[in-house]
Coordinates of C-alpha atoms and ligand atoms in Angstrom, one line a residue:
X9 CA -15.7 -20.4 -18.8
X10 CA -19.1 -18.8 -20.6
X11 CA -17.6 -16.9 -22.9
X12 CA -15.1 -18.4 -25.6
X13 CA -11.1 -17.5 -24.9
X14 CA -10.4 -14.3 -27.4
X15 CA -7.5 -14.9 -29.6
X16 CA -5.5 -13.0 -31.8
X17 CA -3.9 -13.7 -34.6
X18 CA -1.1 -11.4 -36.3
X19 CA 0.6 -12.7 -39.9
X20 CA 1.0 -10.6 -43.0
X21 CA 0.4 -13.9 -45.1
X22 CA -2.6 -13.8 -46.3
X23 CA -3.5 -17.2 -47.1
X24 CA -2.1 -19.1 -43.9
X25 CA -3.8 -16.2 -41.9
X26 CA -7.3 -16.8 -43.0
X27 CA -6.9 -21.1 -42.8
X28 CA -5.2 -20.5 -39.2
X29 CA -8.8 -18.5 -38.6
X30 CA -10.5 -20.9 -39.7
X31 CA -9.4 -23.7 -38.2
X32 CA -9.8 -22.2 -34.7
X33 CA -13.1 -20.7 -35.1
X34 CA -14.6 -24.2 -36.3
X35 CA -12.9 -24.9 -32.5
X36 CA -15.4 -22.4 -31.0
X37 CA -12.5 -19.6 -30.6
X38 CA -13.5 -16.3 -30.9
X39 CA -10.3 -15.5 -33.2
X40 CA -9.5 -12.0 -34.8
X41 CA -6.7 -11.7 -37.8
X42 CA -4.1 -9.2 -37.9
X43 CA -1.9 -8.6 -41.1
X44 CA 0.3 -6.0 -39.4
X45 CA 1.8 -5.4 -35.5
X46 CA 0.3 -1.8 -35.3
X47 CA -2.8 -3.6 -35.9
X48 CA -2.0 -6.1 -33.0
X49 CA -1.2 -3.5 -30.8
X50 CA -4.8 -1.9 -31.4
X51 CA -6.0 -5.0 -30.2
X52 CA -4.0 -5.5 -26.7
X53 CA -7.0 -3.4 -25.2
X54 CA -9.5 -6.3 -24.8
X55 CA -9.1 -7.0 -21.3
X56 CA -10.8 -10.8 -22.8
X57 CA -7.6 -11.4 -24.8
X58 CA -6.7 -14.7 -23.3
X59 CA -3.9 -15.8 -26.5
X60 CA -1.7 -13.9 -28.8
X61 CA -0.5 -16.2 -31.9
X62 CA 1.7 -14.4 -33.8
X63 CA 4.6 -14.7 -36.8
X64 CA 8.1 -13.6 -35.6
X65 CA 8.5 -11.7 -38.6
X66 CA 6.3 -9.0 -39.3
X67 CA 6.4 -6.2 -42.1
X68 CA 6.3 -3.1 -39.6
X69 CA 7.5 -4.8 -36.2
X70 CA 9.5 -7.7 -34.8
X71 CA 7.6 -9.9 -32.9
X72 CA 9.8 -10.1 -30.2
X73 CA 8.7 -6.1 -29.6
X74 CA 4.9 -7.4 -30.2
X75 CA 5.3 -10.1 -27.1
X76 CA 6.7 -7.6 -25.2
X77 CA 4.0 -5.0 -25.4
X78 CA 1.4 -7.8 -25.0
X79 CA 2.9 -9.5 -21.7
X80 CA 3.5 -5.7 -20.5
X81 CA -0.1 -4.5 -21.3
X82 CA -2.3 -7.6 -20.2
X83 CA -0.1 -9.9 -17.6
X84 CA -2.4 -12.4 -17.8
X85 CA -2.5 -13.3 -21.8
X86 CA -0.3 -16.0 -23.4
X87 CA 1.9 -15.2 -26.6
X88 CA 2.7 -18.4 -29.2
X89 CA 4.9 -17.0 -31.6
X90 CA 5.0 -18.4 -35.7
X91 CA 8.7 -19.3 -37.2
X92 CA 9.9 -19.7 -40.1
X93 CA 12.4 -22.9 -41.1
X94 CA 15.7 -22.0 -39.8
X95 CA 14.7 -19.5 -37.4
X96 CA 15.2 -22.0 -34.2
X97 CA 17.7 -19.7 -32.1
X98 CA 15.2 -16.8 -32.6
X99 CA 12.4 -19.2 -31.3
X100 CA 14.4 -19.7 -28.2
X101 CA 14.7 -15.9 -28.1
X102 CA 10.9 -15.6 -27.8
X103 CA 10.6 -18.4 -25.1
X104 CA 13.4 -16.4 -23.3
X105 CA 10.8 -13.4 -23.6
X106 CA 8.1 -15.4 -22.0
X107 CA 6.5 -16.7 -24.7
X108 CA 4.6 -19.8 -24.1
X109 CA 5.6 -21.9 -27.3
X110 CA 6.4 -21.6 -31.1
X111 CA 5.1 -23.4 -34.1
X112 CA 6.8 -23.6 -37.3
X113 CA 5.9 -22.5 -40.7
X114 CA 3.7 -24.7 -42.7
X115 CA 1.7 -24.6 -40.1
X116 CA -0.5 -28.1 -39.3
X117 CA -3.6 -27.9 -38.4
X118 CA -3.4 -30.5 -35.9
X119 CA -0.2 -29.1 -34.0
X120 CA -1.5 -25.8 -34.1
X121 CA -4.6 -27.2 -32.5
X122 CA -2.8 -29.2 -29.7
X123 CA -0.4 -25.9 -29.2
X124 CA -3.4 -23.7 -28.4
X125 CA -5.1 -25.8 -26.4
X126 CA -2.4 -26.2 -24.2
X127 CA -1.4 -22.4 -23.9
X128 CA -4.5 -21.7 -23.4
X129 CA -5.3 -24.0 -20.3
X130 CA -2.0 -22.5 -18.4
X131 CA -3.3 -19.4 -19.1
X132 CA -6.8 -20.3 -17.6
X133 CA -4.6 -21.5 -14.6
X134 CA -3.1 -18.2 -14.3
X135 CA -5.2 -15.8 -14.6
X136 CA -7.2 -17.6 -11.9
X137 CA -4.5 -18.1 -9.6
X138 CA -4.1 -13.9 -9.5
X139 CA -7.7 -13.7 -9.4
X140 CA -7.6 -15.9 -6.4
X141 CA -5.0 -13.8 -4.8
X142 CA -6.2 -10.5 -5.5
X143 CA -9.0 -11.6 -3.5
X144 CA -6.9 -12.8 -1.0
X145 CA -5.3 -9.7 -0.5
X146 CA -8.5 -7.8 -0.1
X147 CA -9.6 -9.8 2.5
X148 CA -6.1 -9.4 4.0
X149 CA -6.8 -5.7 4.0
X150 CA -9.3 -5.6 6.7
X151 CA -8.5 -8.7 8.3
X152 CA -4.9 -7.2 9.1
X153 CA -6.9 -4.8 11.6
X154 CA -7.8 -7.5 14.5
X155 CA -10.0 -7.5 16.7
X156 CA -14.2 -8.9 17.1
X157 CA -15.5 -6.8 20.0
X158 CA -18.5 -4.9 18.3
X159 CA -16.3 -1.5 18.1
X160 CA -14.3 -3.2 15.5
X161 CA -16.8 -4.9 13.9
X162 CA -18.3 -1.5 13.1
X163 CA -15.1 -0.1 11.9
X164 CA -14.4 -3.3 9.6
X165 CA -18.3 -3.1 8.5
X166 CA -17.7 0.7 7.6
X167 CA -14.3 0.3 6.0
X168 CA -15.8 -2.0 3.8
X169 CA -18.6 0.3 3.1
X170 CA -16.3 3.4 2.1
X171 CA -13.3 1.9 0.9
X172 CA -14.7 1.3 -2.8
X173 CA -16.4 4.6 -3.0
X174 CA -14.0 8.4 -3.7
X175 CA -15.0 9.9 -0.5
X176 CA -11.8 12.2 1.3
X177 CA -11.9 9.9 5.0
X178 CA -10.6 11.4 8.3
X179 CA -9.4 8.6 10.0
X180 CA -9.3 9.7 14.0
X181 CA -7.8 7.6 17.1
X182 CA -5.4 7.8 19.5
X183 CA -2.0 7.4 19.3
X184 CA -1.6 3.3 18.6
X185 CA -5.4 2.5 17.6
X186 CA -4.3 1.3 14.0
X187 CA -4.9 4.5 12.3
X188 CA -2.5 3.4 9.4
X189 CA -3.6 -0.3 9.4
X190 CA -7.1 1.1 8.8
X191 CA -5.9 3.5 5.9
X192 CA -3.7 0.3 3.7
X193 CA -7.2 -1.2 4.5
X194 CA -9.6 1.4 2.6
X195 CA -7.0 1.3 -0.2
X196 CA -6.7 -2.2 -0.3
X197 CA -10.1 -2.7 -0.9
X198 CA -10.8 0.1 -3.3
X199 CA -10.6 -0.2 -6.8
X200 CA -7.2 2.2 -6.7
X201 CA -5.4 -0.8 -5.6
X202 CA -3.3 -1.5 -8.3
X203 CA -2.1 2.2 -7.9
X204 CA -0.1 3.2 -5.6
X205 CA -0.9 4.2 -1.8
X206 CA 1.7 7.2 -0.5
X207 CA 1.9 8.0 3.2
X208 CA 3.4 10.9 4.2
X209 CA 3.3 12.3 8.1
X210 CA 3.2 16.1 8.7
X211 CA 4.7 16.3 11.7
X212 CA 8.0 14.4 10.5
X213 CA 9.2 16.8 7.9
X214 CA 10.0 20.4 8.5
X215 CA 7.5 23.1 7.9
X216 CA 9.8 24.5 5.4
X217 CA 10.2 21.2 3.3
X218 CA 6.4 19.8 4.1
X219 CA 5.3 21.9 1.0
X220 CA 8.0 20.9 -1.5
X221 CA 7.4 16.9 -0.5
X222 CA 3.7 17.7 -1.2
X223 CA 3.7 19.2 -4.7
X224 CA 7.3 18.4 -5.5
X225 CA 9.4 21.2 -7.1
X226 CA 11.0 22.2 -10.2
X227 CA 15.0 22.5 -10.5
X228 CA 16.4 25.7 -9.1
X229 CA 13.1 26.4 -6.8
X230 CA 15.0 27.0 -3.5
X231 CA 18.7 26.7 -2.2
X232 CA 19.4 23.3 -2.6
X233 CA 16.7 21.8 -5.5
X234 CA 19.2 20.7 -7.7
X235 CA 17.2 18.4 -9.5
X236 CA 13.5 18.4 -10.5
X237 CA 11.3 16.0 -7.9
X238 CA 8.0 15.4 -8.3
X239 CA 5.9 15.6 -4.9
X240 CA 3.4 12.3 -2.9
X241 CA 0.6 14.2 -5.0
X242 CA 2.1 13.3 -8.1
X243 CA 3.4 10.0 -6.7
X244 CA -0.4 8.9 -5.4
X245 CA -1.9 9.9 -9.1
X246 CA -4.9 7.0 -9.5
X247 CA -4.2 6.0 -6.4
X248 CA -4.8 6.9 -2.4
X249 CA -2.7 9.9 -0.5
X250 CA -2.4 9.3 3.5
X251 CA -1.7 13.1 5.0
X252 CA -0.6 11.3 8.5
X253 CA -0.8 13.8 11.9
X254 CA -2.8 16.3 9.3
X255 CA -3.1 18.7 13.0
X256 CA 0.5 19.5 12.6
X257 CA 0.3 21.0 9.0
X258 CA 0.8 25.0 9.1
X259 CA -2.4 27.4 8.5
X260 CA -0.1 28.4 4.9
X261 CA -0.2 25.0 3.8
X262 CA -3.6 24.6 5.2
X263 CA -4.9 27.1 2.7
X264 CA -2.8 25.6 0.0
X265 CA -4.0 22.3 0.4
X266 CA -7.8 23.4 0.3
X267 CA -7.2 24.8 -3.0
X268 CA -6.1 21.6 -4.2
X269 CA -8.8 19.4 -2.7
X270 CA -11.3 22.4 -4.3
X271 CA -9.8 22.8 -7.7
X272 CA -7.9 18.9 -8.0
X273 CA -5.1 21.3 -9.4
X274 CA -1.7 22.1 -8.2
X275 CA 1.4 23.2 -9.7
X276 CA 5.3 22.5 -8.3
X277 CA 7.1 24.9 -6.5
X278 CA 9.2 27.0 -8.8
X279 CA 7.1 25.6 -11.8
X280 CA 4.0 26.8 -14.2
X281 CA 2.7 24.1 -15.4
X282 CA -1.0 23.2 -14.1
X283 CA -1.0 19.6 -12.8
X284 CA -4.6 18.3 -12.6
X285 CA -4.5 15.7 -9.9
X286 CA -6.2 11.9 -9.6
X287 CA -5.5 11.3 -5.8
X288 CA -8.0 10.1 -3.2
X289 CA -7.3 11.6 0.0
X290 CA -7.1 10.0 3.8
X291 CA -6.1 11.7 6.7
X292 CA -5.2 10.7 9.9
X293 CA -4.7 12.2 13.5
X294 CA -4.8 11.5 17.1
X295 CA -5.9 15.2 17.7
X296 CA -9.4 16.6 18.4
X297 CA -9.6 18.5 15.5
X298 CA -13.1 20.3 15.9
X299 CA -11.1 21.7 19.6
X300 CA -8.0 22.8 17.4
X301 CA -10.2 24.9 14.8
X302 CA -11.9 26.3 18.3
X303 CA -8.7 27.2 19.3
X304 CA -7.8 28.6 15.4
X305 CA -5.4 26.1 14.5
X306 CA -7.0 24.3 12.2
X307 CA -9.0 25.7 9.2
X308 CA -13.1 24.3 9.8
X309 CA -13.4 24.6 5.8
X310 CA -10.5 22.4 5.2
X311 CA -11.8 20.4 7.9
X312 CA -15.1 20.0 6.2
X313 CA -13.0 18.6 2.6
X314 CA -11.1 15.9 4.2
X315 CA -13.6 14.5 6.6
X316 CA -16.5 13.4 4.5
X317 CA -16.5 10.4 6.1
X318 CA -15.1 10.2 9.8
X319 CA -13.6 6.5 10.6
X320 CA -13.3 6.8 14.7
X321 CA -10.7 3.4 16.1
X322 CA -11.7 3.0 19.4
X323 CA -8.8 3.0 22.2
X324 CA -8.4 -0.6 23.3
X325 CA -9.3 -0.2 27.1
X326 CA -12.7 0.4 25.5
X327 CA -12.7 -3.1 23.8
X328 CA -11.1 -5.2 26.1
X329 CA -13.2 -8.3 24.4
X330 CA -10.3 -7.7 21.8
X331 CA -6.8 -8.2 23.9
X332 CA -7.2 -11.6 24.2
X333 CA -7.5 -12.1 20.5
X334 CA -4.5 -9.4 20.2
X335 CA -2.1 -10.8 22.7
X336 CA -2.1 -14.3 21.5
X337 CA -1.9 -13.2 17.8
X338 CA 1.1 -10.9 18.6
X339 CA 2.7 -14.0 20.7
X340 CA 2.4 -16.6 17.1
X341 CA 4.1 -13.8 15.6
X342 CA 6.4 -12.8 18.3
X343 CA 7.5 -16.4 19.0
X344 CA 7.7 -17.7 15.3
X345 CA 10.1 -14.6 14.1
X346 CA 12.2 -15.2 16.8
X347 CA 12.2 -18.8 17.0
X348 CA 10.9 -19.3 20.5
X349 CA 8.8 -22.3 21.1
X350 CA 6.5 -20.3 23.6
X351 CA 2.9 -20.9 23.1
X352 CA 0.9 -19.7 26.2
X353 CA -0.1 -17.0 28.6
X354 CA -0.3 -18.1 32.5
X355 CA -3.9 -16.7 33.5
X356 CA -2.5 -14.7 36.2
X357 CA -0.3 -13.0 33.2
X358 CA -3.7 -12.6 31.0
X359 CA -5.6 -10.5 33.7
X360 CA -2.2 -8.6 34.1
X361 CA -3.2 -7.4 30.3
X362 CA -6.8 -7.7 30.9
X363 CA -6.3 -5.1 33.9
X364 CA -4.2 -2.7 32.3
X365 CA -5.3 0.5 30.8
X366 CA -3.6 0.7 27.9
X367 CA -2.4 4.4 26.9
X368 CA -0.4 3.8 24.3
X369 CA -3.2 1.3 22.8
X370 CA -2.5 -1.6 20.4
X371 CA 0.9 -0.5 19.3
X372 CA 1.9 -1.0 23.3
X373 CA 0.4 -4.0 23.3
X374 CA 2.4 -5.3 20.6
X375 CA 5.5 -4.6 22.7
X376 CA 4.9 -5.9 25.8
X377 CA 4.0 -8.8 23.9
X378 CA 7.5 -8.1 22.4
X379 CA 9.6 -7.9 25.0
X380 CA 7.8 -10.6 27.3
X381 CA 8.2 -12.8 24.1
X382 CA 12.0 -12.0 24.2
X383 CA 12.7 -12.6 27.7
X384 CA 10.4 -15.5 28.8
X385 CA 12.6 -18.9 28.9
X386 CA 9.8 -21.9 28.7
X387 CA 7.0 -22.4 27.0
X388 CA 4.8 -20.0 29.1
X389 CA 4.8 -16.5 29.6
X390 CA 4.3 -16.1 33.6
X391 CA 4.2 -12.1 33.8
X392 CA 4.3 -9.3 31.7
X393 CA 6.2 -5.4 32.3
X394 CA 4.8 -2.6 31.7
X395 CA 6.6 0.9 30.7
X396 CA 5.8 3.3 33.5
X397 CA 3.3 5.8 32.2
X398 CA 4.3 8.7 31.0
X399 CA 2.5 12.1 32.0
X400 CA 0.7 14.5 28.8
X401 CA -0.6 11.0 27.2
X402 CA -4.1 12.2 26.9
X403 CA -5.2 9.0 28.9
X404 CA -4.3 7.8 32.1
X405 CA -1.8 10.1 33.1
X406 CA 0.7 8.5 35.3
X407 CA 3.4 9.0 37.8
X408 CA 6.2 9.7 34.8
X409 CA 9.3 8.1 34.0
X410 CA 11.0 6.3 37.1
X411 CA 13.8 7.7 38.5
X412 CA 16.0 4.5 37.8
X413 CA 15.0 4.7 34.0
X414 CA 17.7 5.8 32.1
X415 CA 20.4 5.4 29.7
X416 CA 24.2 5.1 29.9
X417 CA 26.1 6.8 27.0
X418 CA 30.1 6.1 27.1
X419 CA 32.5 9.5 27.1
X420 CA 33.6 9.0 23.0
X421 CA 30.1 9.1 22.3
X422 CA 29.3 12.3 19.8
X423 CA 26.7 14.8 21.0
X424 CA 24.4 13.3 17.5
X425 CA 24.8 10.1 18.7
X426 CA 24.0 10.5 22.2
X427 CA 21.2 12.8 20.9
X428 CA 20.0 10.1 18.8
X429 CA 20.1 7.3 21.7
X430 CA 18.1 9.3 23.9
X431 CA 15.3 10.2 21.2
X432 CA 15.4 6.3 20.7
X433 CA 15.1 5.0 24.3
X434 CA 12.7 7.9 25.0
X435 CA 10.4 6.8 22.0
X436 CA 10.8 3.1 23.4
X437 CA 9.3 3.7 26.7
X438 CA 6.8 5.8 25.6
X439 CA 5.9 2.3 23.8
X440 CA 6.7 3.8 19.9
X441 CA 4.3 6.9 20.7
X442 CA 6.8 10.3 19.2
X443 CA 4.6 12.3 19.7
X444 CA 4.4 11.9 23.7
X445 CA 8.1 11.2 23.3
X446 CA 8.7 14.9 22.0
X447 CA 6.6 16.2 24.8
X448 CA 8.7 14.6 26.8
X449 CA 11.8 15.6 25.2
X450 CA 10.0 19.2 25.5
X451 CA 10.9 19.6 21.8
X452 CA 8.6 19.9 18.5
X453 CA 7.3 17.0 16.9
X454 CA 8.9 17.4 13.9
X455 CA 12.7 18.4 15.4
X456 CA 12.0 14.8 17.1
X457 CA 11.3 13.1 13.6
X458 CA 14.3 14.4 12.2
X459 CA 16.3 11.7 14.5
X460 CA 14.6 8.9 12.6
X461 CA 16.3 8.0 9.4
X462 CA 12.8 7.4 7.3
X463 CA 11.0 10.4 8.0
X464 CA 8.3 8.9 6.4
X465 CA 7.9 6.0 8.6
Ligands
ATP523 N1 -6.5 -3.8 15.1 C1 -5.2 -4.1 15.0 N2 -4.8 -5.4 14.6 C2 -3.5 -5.7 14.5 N3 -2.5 -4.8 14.7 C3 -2.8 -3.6 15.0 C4 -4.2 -3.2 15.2 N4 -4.2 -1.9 15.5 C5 -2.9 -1.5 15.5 N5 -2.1 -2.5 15.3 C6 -0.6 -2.5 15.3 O1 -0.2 -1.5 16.2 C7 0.8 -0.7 15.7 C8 0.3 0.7 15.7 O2 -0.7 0.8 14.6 P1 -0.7 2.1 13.7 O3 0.6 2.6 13.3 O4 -1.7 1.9 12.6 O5 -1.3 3.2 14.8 P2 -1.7 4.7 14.6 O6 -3.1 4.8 15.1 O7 -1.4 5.1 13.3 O8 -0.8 5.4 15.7 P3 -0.1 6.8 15.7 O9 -1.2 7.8 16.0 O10 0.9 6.8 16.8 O11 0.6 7.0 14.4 C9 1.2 -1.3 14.4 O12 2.3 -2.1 14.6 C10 0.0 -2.0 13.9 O13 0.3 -3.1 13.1
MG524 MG1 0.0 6.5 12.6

C-alpha cells in the first residue's frame, strides 16, 4: 500500500483522544480525532477511510447509529468500537452490527496496537477481494457476448471504446444477434455500473401505457393510477436506460421523448414538478430505421439523439468462424444444468450447424443446442433439428410452418389458456423471435407481448 491506511478516531474525552492519536501516528497511521459523531459523520466522505475507532458512547450519537452510517456509506471500511467497563452486552451489540472488534476503556497502548493492526489487515483483504471482483465482472461484461471471428472482435473492441464515455448508442441487429447482451455490456463497463441498468421494450407494453411506464405518473392521472409510480426514467437516474424495439414507439411519444433527450427534463403524467434526469440512453432494434423515417414512421431528429454511436451485431451466417465456439459453449451449459454427461458434437452434426443459415441468429442456436441437448441419450450429439423456417423473417424466407406442426389443446381448456398455448408454441418455433411470431399470429407486437407474464422480459 503507498499511502498510509486513514483512520478515524471519534471520543469526546479529551485526554485518551489525543494519547490514542498519538500512539497511532508514531505507527505511521494517518489518524484524524473526532470529539463528536456529527463530526464523524463529516468525515465518512474520504473514500481512503480504511478504520473507524470509535467510543460507544458519544455526547450527540450512539455509536451503534455511527457504525451503521459508516458500514452503509463506505462498504469497505472497518469500525472497532471503544467500551466502557460493564458495557460487555452492548459490545456484543456492536459485533452483531458488524463491527470488527471492541477495546475496553483504559485503553492500552499495546492492545489498541495489536487490535488495529488486525482490523486493518481484514480490511486490506476485503477491499481487495471486491476490487478483484469488480474487475471480474467487467471483464464478464463483454466476455458474456461470444464469439472471435473479426465481426465480433470489432464489436467487443468498440464496446469497450464507448462503454465508459455518455454517448446515447443505437444498438442495431437482427432479431437474436445479442442486442441486449451487448447493452448489460456497455453498462457493465461504464462507470454507471453501480447504478442501476433498466430495460424496457416498446413493443411489449400498450401504446396507451408505454408513456406512463416511461415517466411514471402521479396518483389520480388516469382511470386506474391509484397510487403514485415513478417511471424506468426515474428508475435508471445515474445509471443506463435500454429503450428495446425503439421502431415500435408512436410518433406522440416519439416527440415526447426528443424533448427529454433535448432538455434532460421530464415531468410525470398528471404531475408539475420538473424532474431533471441523469440517465444514459441505449436503444435497440432489429428494424432499418433510416427506411422507417423514409417511410415517416420514425422521427430522423430523434433518430439523430439516440444514435450517436451506431453498434451494428452482425447475423451469425456472416461469422460462421463463431458457431463452433457458440455451439460447444451452449452444449457445457446445456449439459451441466441439466445434468447430462454429454460432451461432443459428431462431425457430421457440426456441418449440420456449419451449413445452416441461421434466421433467427444466436438466440436459435442456443435452442437447437437446447433441445438436441435434451434429447440426445449418450455422450454424443449425432444430429441436430431444425424449426422449419418461417416466412416474413427478413432472412431466408422459407417454406413456412409444416403442415404436421401443431398443437393439441383438450375441450376444458379456456379460450386464455388456449390463446396463451398457441402464442407460446408459436414463439417456440419461431425459435424465441415475437416479433416474427406476431406476424405470424397476424396480430400486433405488442397484443402478442401481453400473453407474456413479464412484459418487460
Ligand atoms: N455473442 C453471444 N454470445 C453468447 N450468447 C449470445 C450472444 N448473442 C446472443 N446470445 C444469446 O442469444 C439470446 C438472444 O440474445 P439477445 O436477447 O441479446 O438478442 P437480441 O438481439 O436482443 O434479439 P431480439 O431482437 O429478438 O430482442 C440470448 O439468450 C443471449 O444470451
Ligand atoms: Mg432484444
Amino acid at each position: 500500500m503507498t499511502t498510509p491506511p486513514h483512520l478515524l478516531l471519534v471520543d469526546d474525552d479529551e485526554r485518551l483522544r489525543k494519547a490514542a492519536v498519538k500512539v497511532l501516528t508514531a505507527e505511521g497511521y494517518q489518524v484524524t480525532g473526532a470529539a463528536l459523531g456529527a463530526e464523524a459523520l463529516e468525515r465518512l466522505t474520504d473514500p481512503d477511510l480504511a478504520l473507524v475507532i470509535s467510543d460507544l458512547r458519544l455526547p450527540d450519537l450512539d455509536g451503534l447509529a455511527l457504525l451503521k452510517k459508516a458500514r452503509e456509506l463506505l462498504p469497505d471500511v472497518e469500525v472497532v468500537m471503544i467500551t466502557g467497563h460493564g458495557s460487555v452486552e452492548q459490545a456484543v451489540e456492536a459485533m452483531r452490527c458488524g463491527a470488527y472488534d471492541f477495546i475496553q476503556k483504559p485503553l492500552d497502548s499495546a492492545a489498541l496496537l495489536k487490535t488495529v493492526s488486525k482490523a486493518l489487515e481484514k480490511q486490506r483483504l476485503l477491499s481487495e477481494n471486491r476490487r478483484l471482483r469488480r474487475q471480474l465482472n467487467q471483464r464478464r461484461g463483454v466476455e458474456a457476448l461470444l464469439g472471435d471471428s473479426p465481426a465480433m472482435q470489432s464489436v467487443k473492441a468498440l464496446i469497450r471504446q464507448i462503454a465508459p464515455t455518455e454517448v446515447n448508442v443505437l444498438i442495431q441487429g437482427e432479431s437474436g444477434t445479442g442486442k441486449e447482451v451487448a447493452a448489460d455490456a456497455l453498462h457493465s463497463l461504464s462507470d454507471r455500473r453501480q447504478r442501476p441498468l433498466v430495460k424496457i421494450s416498446c413493443a411489449a407494453i400498450p401504446e396507451t401505457l408505454l408513456e406512463s411506464e416511461l415517466f411514471g405518473h402521479e396518483r389520480g392521472a388516469f382511470t386506474g393510477a391509484a397510487a403514485a409510480k415513478p417511471g424506468k426514467f426515474e428508475l435508471a437516474e445515474g445509471g443506463t436506460l435500454l429503450l428495446d424495439e425503439i421502431a415500435e414507439m408512436s410518433p406522440q411519444l416519439q416527440a415526447k421523448l426528443l424533448r427529454v433527450l433535448q432538455d434532460g427534463r421530464f415531468q410525470r403524467l398528471g404531475g408539475t414538478r420538473e424532474i431533471q434526469g441523469n440517465v444514459r440512453l441505449l436503444c435497440a432494434t432489429h428494424a432499418d430505421l433510416p427506411n422507417a423515417i423514409a417511410a415517416g414512421t420514425f422521427r430522423h431528429d430523434l433518430y439523430y439523439r439516440i444514435n450517436t454511436v451506431q453498434l451494428v451485431l452482425p447475423p451469425l451466417r456472416e461469422r460462421r468462424d463463431d458457431i463452433g465456439l457458440l455451439a460447444g459453449n451452449f452444449l457445457g451449459r446445456f449439459a451441466a444444468s441439466m445434468g447430462k454427461p454429454v460432451c461432443a458434437i459428431a462431425p457430421h452434426a457440426m456441418e449440420q450447424l456449419l451449413a445452416h443459415t441461421w434466421p433467427g441468429n444466436v438466440r436459435e442456436l442456443e435452442h437447437v443446442i437446447q433441445r438436441a441437448v435434451a434429447l440426445v441419450e449418450g455422450g454424443t450429439i449425432t444430429s441436430f433439428g431444425f424449426a422449419p423456417e418461417v416466412p416474413g423473417g427478413g432472412v431466408g424466407h422459407g417454406p413456412g410452418l409444416s403442415d404436421h406442426a401443431g398443437i393439441s389443446i383438450p375441450l376444458g381448456t379456456t379460450l386464455d389458456d388456449a390463446m396463451q398455448r398457441l402464442v407460446q408454441a408459436t414463439v417456440d418455433r419461431c425459435a424465441g423471435n415475437k416479433l416474427k411470431a406476431a406476424r405470424l399470429l397476424g396480430i400486433a407486437p405488442r397484443t402478442m407481448y401481453r400473453h407474456f407474464s413479464n412484459p418487460e422480459k
